[in-house]
């Protein structure tokens, strides 16, 4: 759940159709990449409930609740289920108008209906989240705070110190009202950001901490899980990366396709 922007009708349409509403120019101003993030969550469940607020127009909003069922054995069955969801989307326009609501509340909710098998996937995902989240917080500026409710754990970040073009962030992990602070340094050059974790010595100097072997080395704002084998001593982020559809890395082969050339240029810039 989150309290970010409300849905537009075209965004909900693209979500149902499992394609992205972003083009390259828009993606440069937003976060994520062409809908791959939502597609990757289907590993958790083929049945997803989405609740939120639809921004219609002229200050009018409508609450909605829609079911997305991706559990199909044939193309024909999948087409029928997508068609049903698209019809349900149109029925949202018949819902009662709301003119006021609390935008600070968690109005957008994605509910994944887990099986016994995918509950294990979710537990692994939470573990990966705790590992990767400190870097995500400094790469995605409009993420203010993240709460993991079943662990009573909250993450937040703020700028701790600026040394020229180098920013040092304080990442606060609060568990059962006990706060533990970590520090991550980040430097940005255009569309590329490089980050490392630091520790503060008693004489107020910083030392670089080696990265966890489990930590992804590549981010497209959000971690590309699987890139932990990438041999970099730092975390490299660019929202212009062209990740694989599974979001487990980027292609850097000898092929000279546009996506691969862009990926190579971004990595070289970061190095």
mmCIF file of C-alpha atoms in Angstrom:
data_model
loop_
_atom_site.group_PDB
_atom_site.id
_atom_site.type_symbol
_atom_site.label_atom_id
_atom_site.label_comp_id
_atom_site.label_asym_id
_atom_site.label_seq_id
_atom_site.Cartn_x
_atom_site.Cartn_y
_atom_site.Cartn_z
ATOM 1 C CA UNK A 1 0.000 0.000 0.000
ATOM 2 C CA UNK A 2 1.158 3.567 -0.565
ATOM 3 C CA UNK A 3 0.024 7.184 -0.427
ATOM 4 C CA UNK A 4 1.525 8.285 -3.730
ATOM 5 C CA UNK A 5 -0.271 9.600 -6.786
ATOM 6 C CA UNK A 6 -3.787 8.435 -7.635
ATOM 7 C CA UNK A 7 -4.575 6.428 -10.749
ATOM 8 C CA UNK A 8 -5.460 7.909 -14.106
ATOM 9 C CA UNK A 9 -7.798 5.846 -16.292
ATOM 10 C CA UNK A 10 -5.080 5.169 -18.875
ATOM 11 C CA UNK A 11 -2.698 3.950 -16.166
ATOM 12 C CA UNK A 12 -5.282 1.498 -14.878
ATOM 13 C CA UNK A 13 -5.914 0.343 -18.445
ATOM 14 C CA UNK A 14 -2.236 -0.291 -19.092
ATOM 15 C CA UNK A 15 -1.914 -2.099 -15.762
ATOM 16 C CA UNK A 16 -4.710 -4.474 -16.721
ATOM 17 C CA UNK A 17 -3.229 -5.014 -20.178
ATOM 18 C CA UNK A 18 0.191 -5.620 -18.605
ATOM 19 C CA UNK A 19 1.993 -2.978 -20.592
ATOM 20 C CA UNK A 20 3.405 0.350 -19.462
ATOM 21 C CA UNK A 21 1.888 3.791 -19.799
ATOM 22 C CA UNK A 22 5.383 5.320 -19.911
ATOM 23 C CA UNK A 23 7.341 6.247 -22.984
ATOM 24 C CA UNK A 24 11.044 7.034 -22.902
ATOM 25 C CA UNK A 25 10.556 10.763 -22.325
ATOM 26 C CA UNK A 26 8.107 10.244 -19.463
ATOM 27 C CA UNK A 27 10.205 7.499 -17.899
ATOM 28 C CA UNK A 28 13.062 9.985 -17.558
ATOM 29 C CA UNK A 29 10.906 11.984 -15.135
ATOM 30 C CA UNK A 30 9.382 9.094 -13.225
ATOM 31 C CA UNK A 31 10.684 5.968 -11.597
ATOM 32 C CA UNK A 32 10.668 2.345 -12.682
ATOM 33 C CA UNK A 33 10.868 1.016 -16.214
ATOM 34 C CA UNK A 34 8.084 0.215 -18.662
ATOM 35 C CA UNK A 35 5.911 -1.873 -16.339
ATOM 36 C CA UNK A 36 8.454 -4.610 -15.657
ATOM 37 C CA UNK A 37 8.181 -4.165 -11.877
ATOM 38 C CA UNK A 38 4.485 -4.992 -11.668
ATOM 39 C CA UNK A 39 4.882 -7.928 -14.049
ATOM 40 C CA UNK A 40 7.590 -9.407 -11.839
ATOM 41 C CA UNK A 41 5.219 -9.434 -8.837
ATOM 42 C CA UNK A 42 3.020 -12.002 -10.588
ATOM 43 C CA UNK A 43 5.446 -14.569 -9.206
ATOM 44 C CA UNK A 44 3.678 -14.042 -5.879
ATOM 45 C CA UNK A 45 0.144 -14.501 -7.130
ATOM 46 C CA UNK A 46 -1.917 -14.674 -10.297
ATOM 47 C CA UNK A 47 -4.828 -13.156 -8.371
ATOM 48 C CA UNK A 48 -4.353 -9.522 -7.374
ATOM 49 C CA UNK A 49 -6.819 -7.073 -5.864
ATOM 50 C CA UNK A 50 -6.234 -3.387 -6.517
ATOM 51 C CA UNK A 51 -7.934 -0.685 -4.464
ATOM 52 C CA UNK A 52 -7.418 2.998 -5.008
ATOM 53 C CA UNK A 53 -8.721 6.344 -6.105
ATOM 54 C CA UNK A 54 -9.252 7.177 -9.757
ATOM 55 C CA UNK A 55 -8.520 10.759 -10.800
ATOM 56 C CA UNK A 56 -11.299 11.362 -13.332
ATOM 57 C CA UNK A 57 -11.055 15.068 -14.200
ATOM 58 C CA UNK A 58 -11.861 18.568 -12.947
ATOM 59 C CA UNK A 59 -11.278 17.663 -9.315
ATOM 60 C CA UNK A 60 -13.552 14.619 -9.371
ATOM 61 C CA UNK A 61 -12.356 11.315 -7.949
ATOM 62 C CA UNK A 62 -13.849 7.844 -7.603
ATOM 63 C CA UNK A 63 -12.889 5.030 -5.264
ATOM 64 C CA UNK A 64 -12.488 1.649 -6.905
ATOM 65 C CA UNK A 65 -11.859 -2.010 -6.192
ATOM 66 C CA UNK A 66 -10.865 -4.281 -9.059
ATOM 67 C CA UNK A 67 -9.827 -7.922 -9.303
ATOM 68 C CA UNK A 68 -7.092 -9.047 -11.693
ATOM 69 C CA UNK A 69 -6.998 -12.778 -12.405
ATOM 70 C CA UNK A 70 -3.990 -13.993 -14.396
ATOM 71 C CA UNK A 71 -4.553 -17.683 -13.705
ATOM 72 C CA UNK A 72 -5.226 -18.937 -17.223
ATOM 73 C CA UNK A 73 -4.240 -22.157 -18.995
ATOM 74 C CA UNK A 74 -4.955 -20.956 -22.537
ATOM 75 C CA UNK A 75 -4.634 -17.714 -24.485
ATOM 76 C CA UNK A 76 -8.405 -17.646 -24.963
ATOM 77 C CA UNK A 77 -8.996 -17.921 -21.214
ATOM 78 C CA UNK A 78 -6.506 -15.132 -20.540
ATOM 79 C CA UNK A 79 -8.198 -12.883 -23.121
ATOM 80 C CA UNK A 80 -11.555 -13.443 -21.406
ATOM 81 C CA UNK A 81 -10.132 -12.546 -17.996
ATOM 82 C CA UNK A 82 -8.419 -9.407 -19.268
ATOM 83 C CA UNK A 83 -11.629 -8.404 -21.034
ATOM 84 C CA UNK A 84 -13.595 -8.834 -17.794
ATOM 85 C CA UNK A 85 -11.136 -6.630 -15.900
ATOM 86 C CA UNK A 86 -11.368 -3.960 -18.609
ATOM 87 C CA UNK A 87 -15.170 -3.977 -18.308
ATOM 88 C CA UNK A 88 -14.885 -3.708 -14.524
ATOM 89 C CA UNK A 89 -12.615 -0.693 -15.073
ATOM 90 C CA UNK A 90 -15.326 1.064 -17.086
ATOM 91 C CA UNK A 91 -17.875 0.409 -14.341
ATOM 92 C CA UNK A 92 -15.702 2.485 -11.980
ATOM 93 C CA UNK A 93 -16.969 5.575 -13.800
ATOM 94 C CA UNK A 94 -20.464 4.775 -12.443
ATOM 95 C CA UNK A 95 -19.209 4.886 -8.843
ATOM 96 C CA UNK A 96 -20.182 7.770 -6.604
ATOM 97 C CA UNK A 97 -17.996 10.874 -6.951
ATOM 98 C CA UNK A 98 -15.805 11.898 -4.045
ATOM 99 C CA UNK A 99 -14.529 15.452 -3.900
ATOM 100 C CA UNK A 100 -12.389 15.251 -0.765
ATOM 101 C CA UNK A 101 -10.153 12.612 0.754
ATOM 102 C CA UNK A 102 -7.017 12.461 2.872
ATOM 103 C CA UNK A 103 -4.116 12.168 0.428
ATOM 104 C CA UNK A 104 -1.753 11.267 3.286
ATOM 105 C CA UNK A 105 -3.643 8.020 3.908
ATOM 106 C CA UNK A 106 -2.641 4.751 2.226
ATOM 107 C CA UNK A 107 -5.327 4.994 -0.428
ATOM 108 C CA UNK A 108 -3.664 2.648 -2.916
ATOM 109 C CA UNK A 109 -3.524 -1.023 -1.943
ATOM 110 C CA UNK A 110 -2.258 -4.024 -3.911
ATOM 111 C CA UNK A 111 -3.307 -7.311 -2.316
ATOM 112 C CA UNK A 112 -1.655 -10.553 -3.451
ATOM 113 C CA UNK A 113 -3.557 -13.722 -2.568
ATOM 114 C CA UNK A 114 -0.769 -16.118 -1.602
ATOM 115 C CA UNK A 115 -0.648 -19.893 -1.743
ATOM 116 C CA UNK A 116 1.413 -22.050 0.598
ATOM 117 C CA UNK A 117 4.183 -22.080 -2.015
ATOM 118 C CA UNK A 118 4.207 -18.363 -2.756
ATOM 119 C CA UNK A 119 4.160 -17.472 0.950
ATOM 120 C CA UNK A 120 7.781 -18.638 0.923
ATOM 121 C CA UNK A 121 8.474 -16.376 -2.062
ATOM 122 C CA UNK A 122 6.988 -13.456 -0.120
ATOM 123 C CA UNK A 123 9.213 -14.166 2.900
ATOM 124 C CA UNK A 124 12.256 -14.177 0.622
ATOM 125 C CA UNK A 125 11.030 -10.922 -0.900
ATOM 126 C CA UNK A 126 10.804 -9.269 2.528
ATOM 127 C CA UNK A 127 14.363 -10.365 3.276
ATOM 128 C CA UNK A 128 15.548 -8.891 -0.036
ATOM 129 C CA UNK A 129 13.576 -5.719 0.697
ATOM 130 C CA UNK A 130 15.375 -5.158 3.992
ATOM 131 C CA UNK A 131 18.710 -5.626 2.232
ATOM 132 C CA UNK A 132 18.011 -3.368 -0.749
ATOM 133 C CA UNK A 133 15.712 -0.719 0.688
ATOM 134 C CA UNK A 134 18.392 1.659 2.088
ATOM 135 C CA UNK A 135 19.714 2.225 -1.437
ATOM 136 C CA UNK A 136 16.247 2.507 -2.943
ATOM 137 C CA UNK A 137 15.446 5.284 -0.471
ATOM 138 C CA UNK A 138 18.367 7.411 -1.674
ATOM 139 C CA UNK A 139 17.767 6.695 -5.364
ATOM 140 C CA UNK A 140 14.010 7.371 -5.329
ATOM 141 C CA UNK A 141 13.621 10.852 -3.899
ATOM 142 C CA UNK A 142 9.830 10.755 -3.490
ATOM 143 C CA UNK A 143 10.009 7.741 -1.167
ATOM 144 C CA UNK A 144 9.846 9.313 2.270
ATOM 145 C CA UNK A 145 9.290 6.307 4.523
ATOM 146 C CA UNK A 146 8.675 2.578 4.169
ATOM 147 C CA UNK A 147 6.972 0.451 6.814
ATOM 148 C CA UNK A 148 7.148 -3.344 7.077
ATOM 149 C CA UNK A 149 4.143 -3.949 9.283
ATOM 150 C CA UNK A 150 4.616 -7.618 10.153
ATOM 151 C CA UNK A 151 8.064 -6.774 11.581
ATOM 152 C CA UNK A 152 7.131 -3.413 13.129
ATOM 153 C CA UNK A 153 10.030 -2.006 11.118
ATOM 154 C CA UNK A 154 10.288 1.455 9.541
ATOM 155 C CA UNK A 155 12.917 2.831 7.174
ATOM 156 C CA UNK A 156 13.519 6.508 6.408
ATOM 157 C CA UNK A 157 16.355 8.603 4.990
ATOM 158 C CA UNK A 158 17.681 12.159 5.116
ATOM 159 C CA UNK A 159 20.777 14.014 3.964
ATOM 160 C CA UNK A 160 23.331 13.840 6.781
ATOM 161 C CA UNK A 161 26.191 15.784 5.190
ATOM 162 C CA UNK A 162 27.225 17.251 1.843
ATOM 163 C CA UNK A 163 30.854 17.300 0.722
ATOM 164 C CA UNK A 164 30.903 19.074 -2.623
ATOM 165 C CA UNK A 165 29.056 16.812 -5.091
ATOM 166 C CA UNK A 166 29.069 13.930 -2.599
ATOM 167 C CA UNK A 167 25.958 13.460 -0.464
ATOM 168 C CA UNK A 168 25.996 11.332 2.668
ATOM 169 C CA UNK A 169 22.586 9.980 3.693
ATOM 170 C CA UNK A 170 21.504 8.754 7.096
ATOM 171 C CA UNK A 171 19.258 5.714 6.831
ATOM 172 C CA UNK A 172 17.249 5.182 10.003
ATOM 173 C CA UNK A 173 15.934 1.697 10.750
ATOM 174 C CA UNK A 174 13.403 1.801 13.575
ATOM 175 C CA UNK A 175 12.307 -1.511 15.077
ATOM 176 C CA UNK A 176 10.069 -1.531 18.153
ATOM 177 C CA UNK A 177 11.056 2.116 18.772
ATOM 178 C CA UNK A 178 14.784 1.268 18.734
ATOM 179 C CA UNK A 179 16.650 3.281 16.076
ATOM 180 C CA UNK A 180 19.724 2.056 14.221
ATOM 181 C CA UNK A 181 21.410 4.460 11.795
ATOM 182 C CA UNK A 182 23.389 3.556 8.694
ATOM 183 C CA UNK A 183 25.193 5.877 6.286
ATOM 184 C CA UNK A 184 25.380 5.730 2.509
ATOM 185 C CA UNK A 185 27.389 8.076 0.283
ATOM 186 C CA UNK A 186 26.070 8.927 -3.180
ATOM 187 C CA UNK A 187 27.490 10.919 -6.075
ATOM 188 C CA UNK A 188 25.573 11.699 -9.256
ATOM 189 C CA UNK A 189 26.749 12.441 -12.784
ATOM 190 C CA UNK A 190 23.806 13.114 -15.051
ATOM 191 C CA UNK A 191 21.775 9.930 -15.424
ATOM 192 C CA UNK A 192 24.161 7.768 -13.369
ATOM 193 C CA UNK A 193 24.518 7.481 -9.582
ATOM 194 C CA UNK A 194 27.152 5.591 -7.583
ATOM 195 C CA UNK A 195 26.705 4.677 -3.910
ATOM 196 C CA UNK A 196 28.657 2.937 -1.133
ATOM 197 C CA UNK A 197 27.921 2.309 2.545
ATOM 198 C CA UNK A 198 30.033 4.048 5.178
ATOM 199 C CA UNK A 199 30.816 3.756 8.842
ATOM 200 C CA UNK A 200 31.741 6.700 11.056
ATOM 201 C CA UNK A 201 34.847 6.224 13.182
ATOM 202 C CA UNK A 202 35.292 7.763 16.611
ATOM 203 C CA UNK A 203 37.409 10.559 15.142
ATOM 204 C CA UNK A 204 34.577 11.579 12.834
ATOM 205 C CA UNK A 205 36.031 10.065 9.691
ATOM 206 C CA UNK A 206 34.290 7.845 7.195
ATOM 207 C CA UNK A 207 35.347 4.356 6.188
ATOM 208 C CA UNK A 208 33.859 2.431 3.271
ATOM 209 C CA UNK A 209 32.108 -0.812 4.249
ATOM 210 C CA UNK A 210 32.392 -3.726 1.781
ATOM 211 C CA UNK A 211 29.092 -4.541 0.115
ATOM 212 C CA UNK A 212 27.132 -7.612 1.093
ATOM 213 C CA UNK A 213 27.561 -10.450 -1.388
ATOM 214 C CA UNK A 214 23.742 -10.643 -1.543
ATOM 215 C CA UNK A 215 23.277 -6.984 -2.481
ATOM 216 C CA UNK A 216 22.414 -6.273 -6.139
ATOM 217 C CA UNK A 217 25.073 -4.078 -7.745
ATOM 218 C CA UNK A 218 22.718 -2.588 -10.341
ATOM 219 C CA UNK A 219 19.573 -0.534 -9.751
ATOM 220 C CA UNK A 220 17.088 0.937 -12.156
ATOM 221 C CA UNK A 221 15.938 3.062 -9.214
ATOM 222 C CA UNK A 222 14.757 -0.247 -7.777
ATOM 223 C CA UNK A 223 17.153 -3.215 -7.435
ATOM 224 C CA UNK A 224 17.794 -5.573 -10.333
ATOM 225 C CA UNK A 225 17.766 -8.769 -8.283
ATOM 226 C CA UNK A 226 20.337 -11.114 -9.764
ATOM 227 C CA UNK A 227 22.955 -8.437 -10.423
ATOM 228 C CA UNK A 228 24.749 -9.227 -7.157
ATOM 229 C CA UNK A 229 27.244 -11.243 -9.227
ATOM 230 C CA UNK A 230 28.159 -8.105 -11.185
ATOM 231 C CA UNK A 231 31.764 -7.347 -10.194
ATOM 232 C CA UNK A 232 31.495 -3.801 -8.913
ATOM 233 C CA UNK A 233 32.710 -2.516 -5.522
ATOM 234 C CA UNK A 234 29.814 -0.038 -5.436
ATOM 235 C CA UNK A 235 26.110 0.162 -6.305
ATOM 236 C CA UNK A 236 25.375 1.669 -9.723
ATOM 237 C CA UNK A 237 21.981 3.213 -10.414
ATOM 238 C CA UNK A 238 20.419 4.642 -13.556
ATOM 239 C CA UNK A 239 16.756 5.006 -14.415
ATOM 240 C CA UNK A 240 17.898 4.884 -18.052
ATOM 241 C CA UNK A 241 19.087 1.264 -17.787
ATOM 242 C CA UNK A 242 17.292 -1.180 -20.067
ATOM 243 C CA UNK A 243 16.743 -4.175 -17.749
ATOM 244 C CA UNK A 244 15.782 -7.682 -18.722
ATOM 245 C CA UNK A 245 12.056 -8.428 -18.586
ATOM 246 C CA UNK A 246 12.613 -10.414 -15.379
ATOM 247 C CA UNK A 247 14.487 -7.420 -13.876
ATOM 248 C CA UNK A 248 17.441 -9.582 -12.876
ATOM 249 C CA UNK A 249 20.067 -7.495 -14.642
ATOM 250 C CA UNK A 250 20.920 -5.788 -17.920
ATOM 251 C CA UNK A 251 22.190 -7.159 -21.211
ATOM 252 C CA UNK A 252 25.858 -6.366 -21.938
ATOM 253 C CA UNK A 253 26.601 -8.725 -24.818
ATOM 254 C CA UNK A 254 28.610 -8.156 -28.006
ATOM 255 C CA UNK A 255 25.405 -7.306 -29.836
ATOM 256 C CA UNK A 256 25.090 -3.651 -30.843
ATOM 257 C CA UNK A 257 21.361 -3.191 -30.321
ATOM 258 C CA UNK A 258 20.204 0.186 -29.051
ATOM 259 C CA UNK A 259 19.362 -1.088 -25.549
ATOM 260 C CA UNK A 260 22.698 -2.861 -25.122
ATOM 261 C CA UNK A 261 24.700 0.133 -26.378
ATOM 262 C CA UNK A 262 22.863 2.389 -23.921
ATOM 263 C CA UNK A 263 23.519 -0.042 -21.065
ATOM 264 C CA UNK A 264 27.248 -0.184 -21.859
ATOM 265 C CA UNK A 265 27.531 3.592 -22.028
ATOM 266 C CA UNK A 266 25.829 3.974 -18.645
ATOM 267 C CA UNK A 267 28.059 1.366 -16.962
ATOM 268 C CA UNK A 268 31.218 2.947 -18.381
ATOM 269 C CA UNK A 269 30.032 6.351 -17.190
ATOM 270 C CA UNK A 270 29.534 4.971 -13.693
ATOM 271 C CA UNK A 271 32.958 3.360 -13.618
#
